[in-house]
PDB file of C-alpha atoms and ligand atoms in Angstrom:
ATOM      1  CA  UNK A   1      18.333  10.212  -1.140  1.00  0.00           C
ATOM      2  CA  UNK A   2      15.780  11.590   1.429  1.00  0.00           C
ATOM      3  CA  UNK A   3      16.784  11.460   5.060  1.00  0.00           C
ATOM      4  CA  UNK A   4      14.018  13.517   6.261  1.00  0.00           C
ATOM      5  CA  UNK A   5      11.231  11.587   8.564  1.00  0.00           C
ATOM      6  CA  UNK A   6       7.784  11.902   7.044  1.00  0.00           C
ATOM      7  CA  UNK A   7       4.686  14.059   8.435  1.00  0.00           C
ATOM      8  CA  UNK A   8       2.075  11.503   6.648  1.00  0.00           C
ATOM      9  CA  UNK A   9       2.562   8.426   4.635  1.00  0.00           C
ATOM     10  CA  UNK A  10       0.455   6.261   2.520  1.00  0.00           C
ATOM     11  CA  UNK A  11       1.604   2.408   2.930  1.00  0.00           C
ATOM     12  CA  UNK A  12       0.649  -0.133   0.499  1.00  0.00           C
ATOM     13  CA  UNK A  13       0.322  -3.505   1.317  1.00  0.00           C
ATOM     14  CA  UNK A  14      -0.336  -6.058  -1.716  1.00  0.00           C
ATOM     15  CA  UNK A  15      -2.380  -8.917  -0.300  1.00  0.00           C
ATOM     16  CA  UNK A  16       0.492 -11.521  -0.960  1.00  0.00           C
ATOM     17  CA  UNK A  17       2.493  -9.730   2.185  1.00  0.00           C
ATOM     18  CA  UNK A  18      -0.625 -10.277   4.460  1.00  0.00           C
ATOM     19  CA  UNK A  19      -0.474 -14.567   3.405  1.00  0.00           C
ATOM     20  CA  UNK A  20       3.317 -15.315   3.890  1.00  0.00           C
ATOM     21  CA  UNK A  21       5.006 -18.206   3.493  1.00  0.00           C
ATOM     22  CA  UNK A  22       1.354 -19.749   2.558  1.00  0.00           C
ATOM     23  CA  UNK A  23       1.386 -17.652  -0.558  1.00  0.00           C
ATOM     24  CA  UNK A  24      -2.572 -17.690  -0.485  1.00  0.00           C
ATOM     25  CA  UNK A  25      -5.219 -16.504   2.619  1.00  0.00           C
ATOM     26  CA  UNK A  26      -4.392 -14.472   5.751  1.00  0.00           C
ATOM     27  CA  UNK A  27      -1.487 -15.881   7.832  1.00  0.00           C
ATOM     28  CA  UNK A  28      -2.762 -14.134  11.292  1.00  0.00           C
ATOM     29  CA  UNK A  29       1.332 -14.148  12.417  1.00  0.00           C
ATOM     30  CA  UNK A  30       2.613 -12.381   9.504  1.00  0.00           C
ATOM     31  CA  UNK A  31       0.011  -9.808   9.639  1.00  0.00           C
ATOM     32  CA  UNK A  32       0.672  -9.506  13.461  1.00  0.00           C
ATOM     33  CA  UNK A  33       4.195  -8.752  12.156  1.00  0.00           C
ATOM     34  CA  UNK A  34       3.591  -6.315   9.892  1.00  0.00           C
ATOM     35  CA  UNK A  35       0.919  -4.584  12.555  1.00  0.00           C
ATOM     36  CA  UNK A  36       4.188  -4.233  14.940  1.00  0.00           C
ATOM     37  CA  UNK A  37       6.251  -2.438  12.643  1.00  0.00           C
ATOM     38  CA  UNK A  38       2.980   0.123  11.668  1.00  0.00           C
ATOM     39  CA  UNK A  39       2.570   0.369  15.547  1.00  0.00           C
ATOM     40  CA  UNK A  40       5.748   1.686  15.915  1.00  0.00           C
ATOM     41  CA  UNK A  41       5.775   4.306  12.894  1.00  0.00           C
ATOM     42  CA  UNK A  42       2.443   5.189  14.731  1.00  0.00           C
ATOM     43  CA  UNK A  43       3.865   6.222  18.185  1.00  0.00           C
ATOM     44  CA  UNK A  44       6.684   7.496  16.222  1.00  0.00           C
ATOM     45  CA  UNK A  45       4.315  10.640  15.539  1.00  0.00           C
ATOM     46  CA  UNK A  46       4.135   9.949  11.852  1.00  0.00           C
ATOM     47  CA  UNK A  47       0.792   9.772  10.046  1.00  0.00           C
ATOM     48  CA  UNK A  48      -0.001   6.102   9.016  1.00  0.00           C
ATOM     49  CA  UNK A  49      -2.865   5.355   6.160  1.00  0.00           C
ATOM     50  CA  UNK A  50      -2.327   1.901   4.472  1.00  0.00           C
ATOM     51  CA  UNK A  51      -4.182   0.780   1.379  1.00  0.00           C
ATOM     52  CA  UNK A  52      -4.245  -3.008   0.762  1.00  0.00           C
ATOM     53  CA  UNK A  53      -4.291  -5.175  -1.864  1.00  0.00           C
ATOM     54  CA  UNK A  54      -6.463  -8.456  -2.050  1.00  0.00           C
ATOM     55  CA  UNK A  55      -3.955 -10.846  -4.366  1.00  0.00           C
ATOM     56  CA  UNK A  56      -3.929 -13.007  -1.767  1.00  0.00           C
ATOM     57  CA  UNK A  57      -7.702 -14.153  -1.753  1.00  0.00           C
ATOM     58  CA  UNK A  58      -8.836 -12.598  -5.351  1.00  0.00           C
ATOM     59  CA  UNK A  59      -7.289 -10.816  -7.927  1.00  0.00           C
ATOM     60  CA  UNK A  60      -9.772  -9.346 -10.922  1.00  0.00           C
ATOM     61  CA  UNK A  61      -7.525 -10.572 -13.798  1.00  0.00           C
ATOM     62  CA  UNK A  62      -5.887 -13.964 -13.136  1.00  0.00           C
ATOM     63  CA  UNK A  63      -6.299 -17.572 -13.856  1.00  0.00           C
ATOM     64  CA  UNK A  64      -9.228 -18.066 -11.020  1.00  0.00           C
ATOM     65  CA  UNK A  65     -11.508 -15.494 -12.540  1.00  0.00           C
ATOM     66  CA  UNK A  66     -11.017 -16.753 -16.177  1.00  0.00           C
ATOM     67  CA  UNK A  67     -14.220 -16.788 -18.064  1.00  0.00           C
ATOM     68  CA  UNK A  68     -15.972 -14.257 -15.798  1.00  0.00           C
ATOM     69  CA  UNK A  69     -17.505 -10.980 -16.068  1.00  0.00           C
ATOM     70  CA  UNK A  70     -14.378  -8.380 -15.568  1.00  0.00           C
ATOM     71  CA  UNK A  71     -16.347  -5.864 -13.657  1.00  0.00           C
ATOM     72  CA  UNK A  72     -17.884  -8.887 -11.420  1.00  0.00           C
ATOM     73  CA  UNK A  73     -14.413 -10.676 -10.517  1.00  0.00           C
ATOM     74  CA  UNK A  74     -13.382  -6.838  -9.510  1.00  0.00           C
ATOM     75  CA  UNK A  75     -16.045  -5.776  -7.579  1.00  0.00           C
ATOM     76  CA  UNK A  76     -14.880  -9.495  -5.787  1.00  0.00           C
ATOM     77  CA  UNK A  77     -11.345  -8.507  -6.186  1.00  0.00           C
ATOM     78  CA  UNK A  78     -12.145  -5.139  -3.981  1.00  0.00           C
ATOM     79  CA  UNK A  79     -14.328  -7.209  -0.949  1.00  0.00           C
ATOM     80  CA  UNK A  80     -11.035  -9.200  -0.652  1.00  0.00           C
ATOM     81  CA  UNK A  81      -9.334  -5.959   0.040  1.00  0.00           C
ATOM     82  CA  UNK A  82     -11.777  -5.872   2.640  1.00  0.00           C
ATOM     83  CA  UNK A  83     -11.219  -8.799   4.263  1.00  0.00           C
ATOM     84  CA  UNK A  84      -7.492  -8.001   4.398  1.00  0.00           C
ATOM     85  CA  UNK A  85      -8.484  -4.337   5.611  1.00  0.00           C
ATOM     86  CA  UNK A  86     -10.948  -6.210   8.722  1.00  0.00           C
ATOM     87  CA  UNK A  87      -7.462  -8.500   9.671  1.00  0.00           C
ATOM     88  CA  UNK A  88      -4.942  -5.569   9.573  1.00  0.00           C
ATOM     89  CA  UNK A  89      -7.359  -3.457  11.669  1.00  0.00           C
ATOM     90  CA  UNK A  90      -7.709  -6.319  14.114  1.00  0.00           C
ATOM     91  CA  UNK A  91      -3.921  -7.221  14.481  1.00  0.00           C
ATOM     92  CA  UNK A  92      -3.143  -3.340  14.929  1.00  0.00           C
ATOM     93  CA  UNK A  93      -6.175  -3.467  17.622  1.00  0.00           C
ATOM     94  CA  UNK A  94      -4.072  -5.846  19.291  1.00  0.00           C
ATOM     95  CA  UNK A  95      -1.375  -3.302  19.293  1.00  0.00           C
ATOM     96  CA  UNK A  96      -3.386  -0.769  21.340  1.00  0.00           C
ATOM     97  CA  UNK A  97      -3.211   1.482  17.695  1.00  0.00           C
ATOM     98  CA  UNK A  98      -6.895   2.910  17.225  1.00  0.00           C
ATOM     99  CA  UNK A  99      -7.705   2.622  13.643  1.00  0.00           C
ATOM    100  CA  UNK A 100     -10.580   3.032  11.408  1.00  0.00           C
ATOM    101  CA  UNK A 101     -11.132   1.461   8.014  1.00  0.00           C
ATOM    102  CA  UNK A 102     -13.032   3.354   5.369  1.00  0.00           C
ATOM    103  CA  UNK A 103     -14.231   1.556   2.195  1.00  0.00           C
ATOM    104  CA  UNK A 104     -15.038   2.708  -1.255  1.00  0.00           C
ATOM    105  CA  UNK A 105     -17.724   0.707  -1.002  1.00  0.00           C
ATOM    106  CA  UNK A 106     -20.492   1.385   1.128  1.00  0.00           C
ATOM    107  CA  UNK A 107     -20.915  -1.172   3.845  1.00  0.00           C
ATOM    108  CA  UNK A 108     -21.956   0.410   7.042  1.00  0.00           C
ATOM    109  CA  UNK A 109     -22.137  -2.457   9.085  1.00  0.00           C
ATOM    110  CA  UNK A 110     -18.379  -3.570   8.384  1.00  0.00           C
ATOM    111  CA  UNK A 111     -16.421   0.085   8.119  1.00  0.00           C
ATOM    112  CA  UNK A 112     -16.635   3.868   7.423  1.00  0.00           C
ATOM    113  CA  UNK A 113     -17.434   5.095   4.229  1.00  0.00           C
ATOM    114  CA  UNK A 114     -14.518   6.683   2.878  1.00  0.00           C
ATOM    115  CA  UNK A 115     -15.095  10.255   3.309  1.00  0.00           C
ATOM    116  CA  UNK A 116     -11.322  12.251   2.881  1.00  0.00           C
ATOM    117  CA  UNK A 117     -11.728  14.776   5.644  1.00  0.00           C
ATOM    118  CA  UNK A 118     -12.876  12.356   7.824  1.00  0.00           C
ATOM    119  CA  UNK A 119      -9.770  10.531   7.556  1.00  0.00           C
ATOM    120  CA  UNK A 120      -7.821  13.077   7.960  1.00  0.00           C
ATOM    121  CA  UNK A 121      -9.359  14.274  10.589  1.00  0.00           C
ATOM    122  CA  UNK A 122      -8.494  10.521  12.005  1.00  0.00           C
ATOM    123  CA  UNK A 123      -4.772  10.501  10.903  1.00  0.00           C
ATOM    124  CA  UNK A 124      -4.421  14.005  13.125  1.00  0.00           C
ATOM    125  CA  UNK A 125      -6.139  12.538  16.229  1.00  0.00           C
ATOM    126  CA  UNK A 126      -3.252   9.851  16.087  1.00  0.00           C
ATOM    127  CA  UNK A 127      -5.649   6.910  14.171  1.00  0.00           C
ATOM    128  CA  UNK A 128      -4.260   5.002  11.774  1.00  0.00           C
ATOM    129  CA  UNK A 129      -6.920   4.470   9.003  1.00  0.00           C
ATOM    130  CA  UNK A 130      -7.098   1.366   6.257  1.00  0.00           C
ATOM    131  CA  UNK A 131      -8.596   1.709   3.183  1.00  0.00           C
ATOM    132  CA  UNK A 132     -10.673  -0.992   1.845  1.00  0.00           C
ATOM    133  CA  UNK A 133     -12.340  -1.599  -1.572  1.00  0.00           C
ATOM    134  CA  UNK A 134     -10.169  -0.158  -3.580  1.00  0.00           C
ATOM    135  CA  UNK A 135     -11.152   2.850  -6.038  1.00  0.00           C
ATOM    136  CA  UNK A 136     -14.559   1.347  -5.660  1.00  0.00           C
ATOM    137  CA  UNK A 137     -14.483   1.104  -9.521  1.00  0.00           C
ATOM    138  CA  UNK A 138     -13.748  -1.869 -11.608  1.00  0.00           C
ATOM    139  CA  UNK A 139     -10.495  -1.709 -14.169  1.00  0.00           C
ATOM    140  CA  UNK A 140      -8.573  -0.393 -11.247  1.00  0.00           C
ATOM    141  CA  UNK A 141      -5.993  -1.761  -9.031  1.00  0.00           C
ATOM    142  CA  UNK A 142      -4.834  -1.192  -5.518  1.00  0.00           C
ATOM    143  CA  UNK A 143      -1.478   0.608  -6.566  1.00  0.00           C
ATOM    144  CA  UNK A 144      -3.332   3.053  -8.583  1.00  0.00           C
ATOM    145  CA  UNK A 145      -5.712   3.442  -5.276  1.00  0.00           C
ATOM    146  CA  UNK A 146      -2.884   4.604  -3.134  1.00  0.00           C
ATOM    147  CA  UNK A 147      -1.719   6.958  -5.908  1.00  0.00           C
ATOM    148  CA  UNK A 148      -5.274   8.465  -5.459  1.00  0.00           C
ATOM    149  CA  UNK A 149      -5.528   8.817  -1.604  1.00  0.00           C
ATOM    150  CA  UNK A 150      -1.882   9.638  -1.276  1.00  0.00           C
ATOM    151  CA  UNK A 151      -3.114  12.823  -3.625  1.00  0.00           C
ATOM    152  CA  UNK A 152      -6.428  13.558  -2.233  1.00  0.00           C
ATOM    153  CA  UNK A 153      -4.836  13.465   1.639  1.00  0.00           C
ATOM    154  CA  UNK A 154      -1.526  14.844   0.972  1.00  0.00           C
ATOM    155  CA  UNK A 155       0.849  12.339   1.654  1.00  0.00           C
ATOM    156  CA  UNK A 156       4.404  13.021   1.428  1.00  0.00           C
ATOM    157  CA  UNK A 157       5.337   9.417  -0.150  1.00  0.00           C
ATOM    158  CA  UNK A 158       3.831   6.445  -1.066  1.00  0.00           C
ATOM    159  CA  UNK A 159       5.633   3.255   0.977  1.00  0.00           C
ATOM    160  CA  UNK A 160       5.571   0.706  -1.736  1.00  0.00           C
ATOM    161  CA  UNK A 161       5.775  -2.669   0.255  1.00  0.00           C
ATOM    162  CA  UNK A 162       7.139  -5.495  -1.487  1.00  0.00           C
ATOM    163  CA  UNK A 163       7.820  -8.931  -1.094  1.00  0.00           C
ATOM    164  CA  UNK A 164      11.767 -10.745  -1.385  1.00  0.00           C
ATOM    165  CA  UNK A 165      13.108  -7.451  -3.160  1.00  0.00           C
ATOM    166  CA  UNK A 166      14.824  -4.943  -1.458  1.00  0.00           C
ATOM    167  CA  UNK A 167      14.201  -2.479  -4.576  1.00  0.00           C
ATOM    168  CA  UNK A 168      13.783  -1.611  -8.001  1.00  0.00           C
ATOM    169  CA  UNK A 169      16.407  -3.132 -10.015  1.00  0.00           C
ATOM    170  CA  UNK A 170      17.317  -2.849 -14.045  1.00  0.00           C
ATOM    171  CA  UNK A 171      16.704  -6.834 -14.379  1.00  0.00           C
ATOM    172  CA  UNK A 172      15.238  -9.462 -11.849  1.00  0.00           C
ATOM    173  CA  UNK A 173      17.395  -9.774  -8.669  1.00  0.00           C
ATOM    174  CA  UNK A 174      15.995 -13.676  -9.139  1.00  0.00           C
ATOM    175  CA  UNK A 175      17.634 -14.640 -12.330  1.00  0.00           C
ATOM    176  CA  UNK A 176      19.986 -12.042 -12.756  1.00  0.00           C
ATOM    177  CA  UNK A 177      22.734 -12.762 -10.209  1.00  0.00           C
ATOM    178  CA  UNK A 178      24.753  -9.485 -11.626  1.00  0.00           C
ATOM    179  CA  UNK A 179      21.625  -7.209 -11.744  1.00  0.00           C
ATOM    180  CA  UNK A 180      21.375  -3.706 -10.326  1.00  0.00           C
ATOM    181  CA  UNK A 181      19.463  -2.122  -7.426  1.00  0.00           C
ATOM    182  CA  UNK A 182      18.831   1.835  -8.247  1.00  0.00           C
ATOM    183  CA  UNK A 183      18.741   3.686  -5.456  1.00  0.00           C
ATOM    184  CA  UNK A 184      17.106   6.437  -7.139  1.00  0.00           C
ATOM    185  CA  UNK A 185      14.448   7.028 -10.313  1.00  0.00           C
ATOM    186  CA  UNK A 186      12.476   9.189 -12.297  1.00  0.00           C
ATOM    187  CA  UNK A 187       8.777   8.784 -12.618  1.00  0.00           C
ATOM    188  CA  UNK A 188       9.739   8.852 -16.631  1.00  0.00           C
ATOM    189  CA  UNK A 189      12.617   5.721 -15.622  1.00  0.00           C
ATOM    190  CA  UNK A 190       9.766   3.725 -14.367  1.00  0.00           C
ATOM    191  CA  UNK A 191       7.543   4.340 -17.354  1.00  0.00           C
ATOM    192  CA  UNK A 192      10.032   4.124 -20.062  1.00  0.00           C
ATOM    193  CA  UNK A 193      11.733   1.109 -18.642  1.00  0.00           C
ATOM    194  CA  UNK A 194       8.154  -0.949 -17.712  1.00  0.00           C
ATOM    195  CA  UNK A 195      10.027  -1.207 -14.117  1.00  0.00           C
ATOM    196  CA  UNK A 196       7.448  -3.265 -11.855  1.00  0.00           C
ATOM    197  CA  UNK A 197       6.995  -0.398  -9.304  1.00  0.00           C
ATOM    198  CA  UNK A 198       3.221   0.176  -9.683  1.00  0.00           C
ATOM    199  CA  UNK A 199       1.080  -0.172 -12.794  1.00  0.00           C
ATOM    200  CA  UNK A 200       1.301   2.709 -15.257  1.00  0.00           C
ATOM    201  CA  UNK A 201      -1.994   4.238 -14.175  1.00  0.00           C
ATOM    202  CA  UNK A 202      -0.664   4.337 -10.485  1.00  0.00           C
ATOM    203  CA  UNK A 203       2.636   5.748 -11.303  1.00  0.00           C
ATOM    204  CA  UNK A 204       1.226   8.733 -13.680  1.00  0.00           C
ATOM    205  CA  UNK A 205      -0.895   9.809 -11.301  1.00  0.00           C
ATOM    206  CA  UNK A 206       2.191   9.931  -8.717  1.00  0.00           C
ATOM    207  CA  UNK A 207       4.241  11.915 -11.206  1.00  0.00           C
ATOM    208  CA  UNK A 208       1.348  14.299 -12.014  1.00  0.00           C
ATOM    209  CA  UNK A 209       0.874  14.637  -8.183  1.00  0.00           C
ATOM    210  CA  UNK A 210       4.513  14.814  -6.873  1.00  0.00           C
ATOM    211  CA  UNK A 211       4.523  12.113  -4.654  1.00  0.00           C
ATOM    212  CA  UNK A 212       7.619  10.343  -3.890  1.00  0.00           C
ATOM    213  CA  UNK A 213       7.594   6.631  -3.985  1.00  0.00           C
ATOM    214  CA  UNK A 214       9.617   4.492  -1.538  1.00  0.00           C
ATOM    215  CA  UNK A 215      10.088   0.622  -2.782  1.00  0.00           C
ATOM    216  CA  UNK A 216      11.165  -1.370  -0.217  1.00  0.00           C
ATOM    217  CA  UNK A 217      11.700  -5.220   1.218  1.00  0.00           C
ATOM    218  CA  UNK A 218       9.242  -6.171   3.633  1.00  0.00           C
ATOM    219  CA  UNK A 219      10.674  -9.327   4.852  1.00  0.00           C
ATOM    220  CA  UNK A 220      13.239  -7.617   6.463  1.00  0.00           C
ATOM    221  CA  UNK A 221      12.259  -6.322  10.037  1.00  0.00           C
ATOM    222  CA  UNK A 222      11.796  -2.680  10.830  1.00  0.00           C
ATOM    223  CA  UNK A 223      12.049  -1.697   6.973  1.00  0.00           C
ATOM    224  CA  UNK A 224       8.605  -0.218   7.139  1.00  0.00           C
ATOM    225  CA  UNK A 225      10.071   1.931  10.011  1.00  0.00           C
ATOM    226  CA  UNK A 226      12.732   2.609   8.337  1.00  0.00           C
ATOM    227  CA  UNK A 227      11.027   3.684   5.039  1.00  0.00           C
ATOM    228  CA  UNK A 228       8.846   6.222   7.195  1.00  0.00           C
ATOM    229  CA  UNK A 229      11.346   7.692   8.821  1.00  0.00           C
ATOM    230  CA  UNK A 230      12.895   8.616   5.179  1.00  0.00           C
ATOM    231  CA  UNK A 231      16.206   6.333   6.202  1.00  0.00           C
ATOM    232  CA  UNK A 232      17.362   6.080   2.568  1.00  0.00           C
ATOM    233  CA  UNK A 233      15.975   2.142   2.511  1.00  0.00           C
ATOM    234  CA  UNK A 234      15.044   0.858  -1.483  1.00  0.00           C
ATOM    235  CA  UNK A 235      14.869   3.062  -4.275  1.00  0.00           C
ATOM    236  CA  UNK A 236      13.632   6.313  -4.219  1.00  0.00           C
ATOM    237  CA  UNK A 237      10.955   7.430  -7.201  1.00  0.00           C
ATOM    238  CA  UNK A 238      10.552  11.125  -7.754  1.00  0.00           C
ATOM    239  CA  UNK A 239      10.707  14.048  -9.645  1.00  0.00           C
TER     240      UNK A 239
HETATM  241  N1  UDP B   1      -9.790  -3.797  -7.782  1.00  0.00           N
HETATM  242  C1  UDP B   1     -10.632  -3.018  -8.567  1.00  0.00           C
HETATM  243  N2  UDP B   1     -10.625  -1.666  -8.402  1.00  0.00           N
HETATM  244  C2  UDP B   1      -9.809  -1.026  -7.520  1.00  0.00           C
HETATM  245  C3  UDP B   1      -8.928  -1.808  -6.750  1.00  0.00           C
HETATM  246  C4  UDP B   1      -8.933  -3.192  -6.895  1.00  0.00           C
HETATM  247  O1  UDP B   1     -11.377  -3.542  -9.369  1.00  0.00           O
HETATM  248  O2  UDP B   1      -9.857   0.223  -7.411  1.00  0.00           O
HETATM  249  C5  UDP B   1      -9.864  -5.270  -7.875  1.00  0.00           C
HETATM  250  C6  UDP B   1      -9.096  -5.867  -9.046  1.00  0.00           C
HETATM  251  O3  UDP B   1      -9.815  -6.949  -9.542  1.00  0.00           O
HETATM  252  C7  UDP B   1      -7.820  -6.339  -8.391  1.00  0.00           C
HETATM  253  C8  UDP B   1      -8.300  -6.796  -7.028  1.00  0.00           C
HETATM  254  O4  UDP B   1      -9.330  -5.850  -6.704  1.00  0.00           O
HETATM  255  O5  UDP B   1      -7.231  -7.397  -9.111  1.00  0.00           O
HETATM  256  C9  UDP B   1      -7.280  -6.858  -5.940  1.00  0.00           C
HETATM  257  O6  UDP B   1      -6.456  -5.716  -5.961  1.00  0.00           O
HETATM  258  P1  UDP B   1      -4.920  -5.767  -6.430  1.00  0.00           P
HETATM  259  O7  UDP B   1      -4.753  -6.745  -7.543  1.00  0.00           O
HETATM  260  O8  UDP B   1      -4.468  -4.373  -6.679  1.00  0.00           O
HETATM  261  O9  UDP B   1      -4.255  -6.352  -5.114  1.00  0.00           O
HETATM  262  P2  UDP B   1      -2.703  -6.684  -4.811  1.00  0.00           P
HETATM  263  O10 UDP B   1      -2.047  -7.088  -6.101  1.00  0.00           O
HETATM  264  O11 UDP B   1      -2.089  -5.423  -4.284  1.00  0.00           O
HETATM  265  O12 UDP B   1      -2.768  -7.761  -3.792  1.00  0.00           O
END
């Protein structure tokens, strides 16, 4: 497993880690947490872009959007990225870490268009930047969002946040008391096997791109740390 520290890393968020033990909304301490760890990666020299889910306020495909236009309960599924992107930037503020948010949507009065040079441009100068709205297109998801930003501003790795798991394992941790964490994968593993890393969309476009996934647990204090500083935390998806 990689011990190396990474120049520049993409870390996603799903919206669920922003609402903790509430399970729904923006739960202002957990998000001050999670700004604390990204704080420290920051002064740690290392290159900090986070992409964000919106799960926790409105998710395109689930039982609250039932009966609605698809492309309508996404396009409300991406502003709730936005929301989360607004509260991260705010707790991180509080952190003394400039940061800029770019969406994929236009809104000038909110955020930055995304523009990728722009935020690259940011990450050098030492900002870390959020980006909100997804794709901007419908029939996307978040996941496959930081797939396509980790590609466009060469990431090294992906930081695959997740909630109560420490990993990727061959059954559920939950039910399974005897199941297995892998410590390492193939792109092809996590295909083949339907392993919940990212949705299939996300994860080709990692595999055509090169870029390393890191799943991790982020209940447990400095993991996201950890994870950036290529400490061998989770399980490892590459080549
Ligand atoms: N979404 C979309 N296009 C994108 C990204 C997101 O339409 O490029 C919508 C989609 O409806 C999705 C919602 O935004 O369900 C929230 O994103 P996601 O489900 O990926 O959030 P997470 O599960 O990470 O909280």
């Amino acid at each position: 497993m990689e011990t190396k520290q990474y120049k520049r890393i993409i870390l996603k968020l799903s919206g669920e880690a922003l609402a903790g033990t509430k399970g729904y909304g923006i739960d202002t301490e957990t998000v001050e947490r999670i700004a604390k760890q990204i704080a420290f990666v920051n002064q740690a020299g290392i290159q900090v872009a986070i992409v964000v889910g919106g799960g926790n306020i409105w998710r395109g495909l689930s039982g609250s959007s039932r009966g609605m236009d698809r492309v309508s309960a996404d396009y409300m599924g991406m502003l709730a990225t936005v929301m989360n992107a607004l509260a991260l930037q705010d707790a991180l503020e509080n952190f003394n870490v400039a940061t800029r948010v770019q969406t994929a949507i236009n809104m000038q009065q909110v955020a930055e268009p995304y523009i990728r040079r722009r935020a690259i441009r940011h990450m050098e100068k030492g900002r870390v930047v959020i980006f909100g709205a997804g794709t901007g297109n419908p029939y996307f998801s978040t996941d496959t969002t930081a797939a396509l930003r980790a590609a466009e501003i060469e990431a090294d790795a992906i930081l695959m946040a997740k909630n109560g798991v420490d990993g990727v394992y061959d059954s559920d941790p939950k039910v399974n008391k005897d199941a297995k964490m892998f410590t390492t994968l193939s792109y092809l593993d996590v295909i083949n096997k339907d392993l919940k890393v990212m949705d299939a969309t996300a994860t080709t476009l990692c595999m055509n791109n090169h870029i390393p996934i890191v799943v991790f647990n982020l209940d447990q204090a400095e993991n996201i740390v950890l994870a950036a500083q290529g400490k061998g935390i989770g399980t490892l998806v590459s080549e």
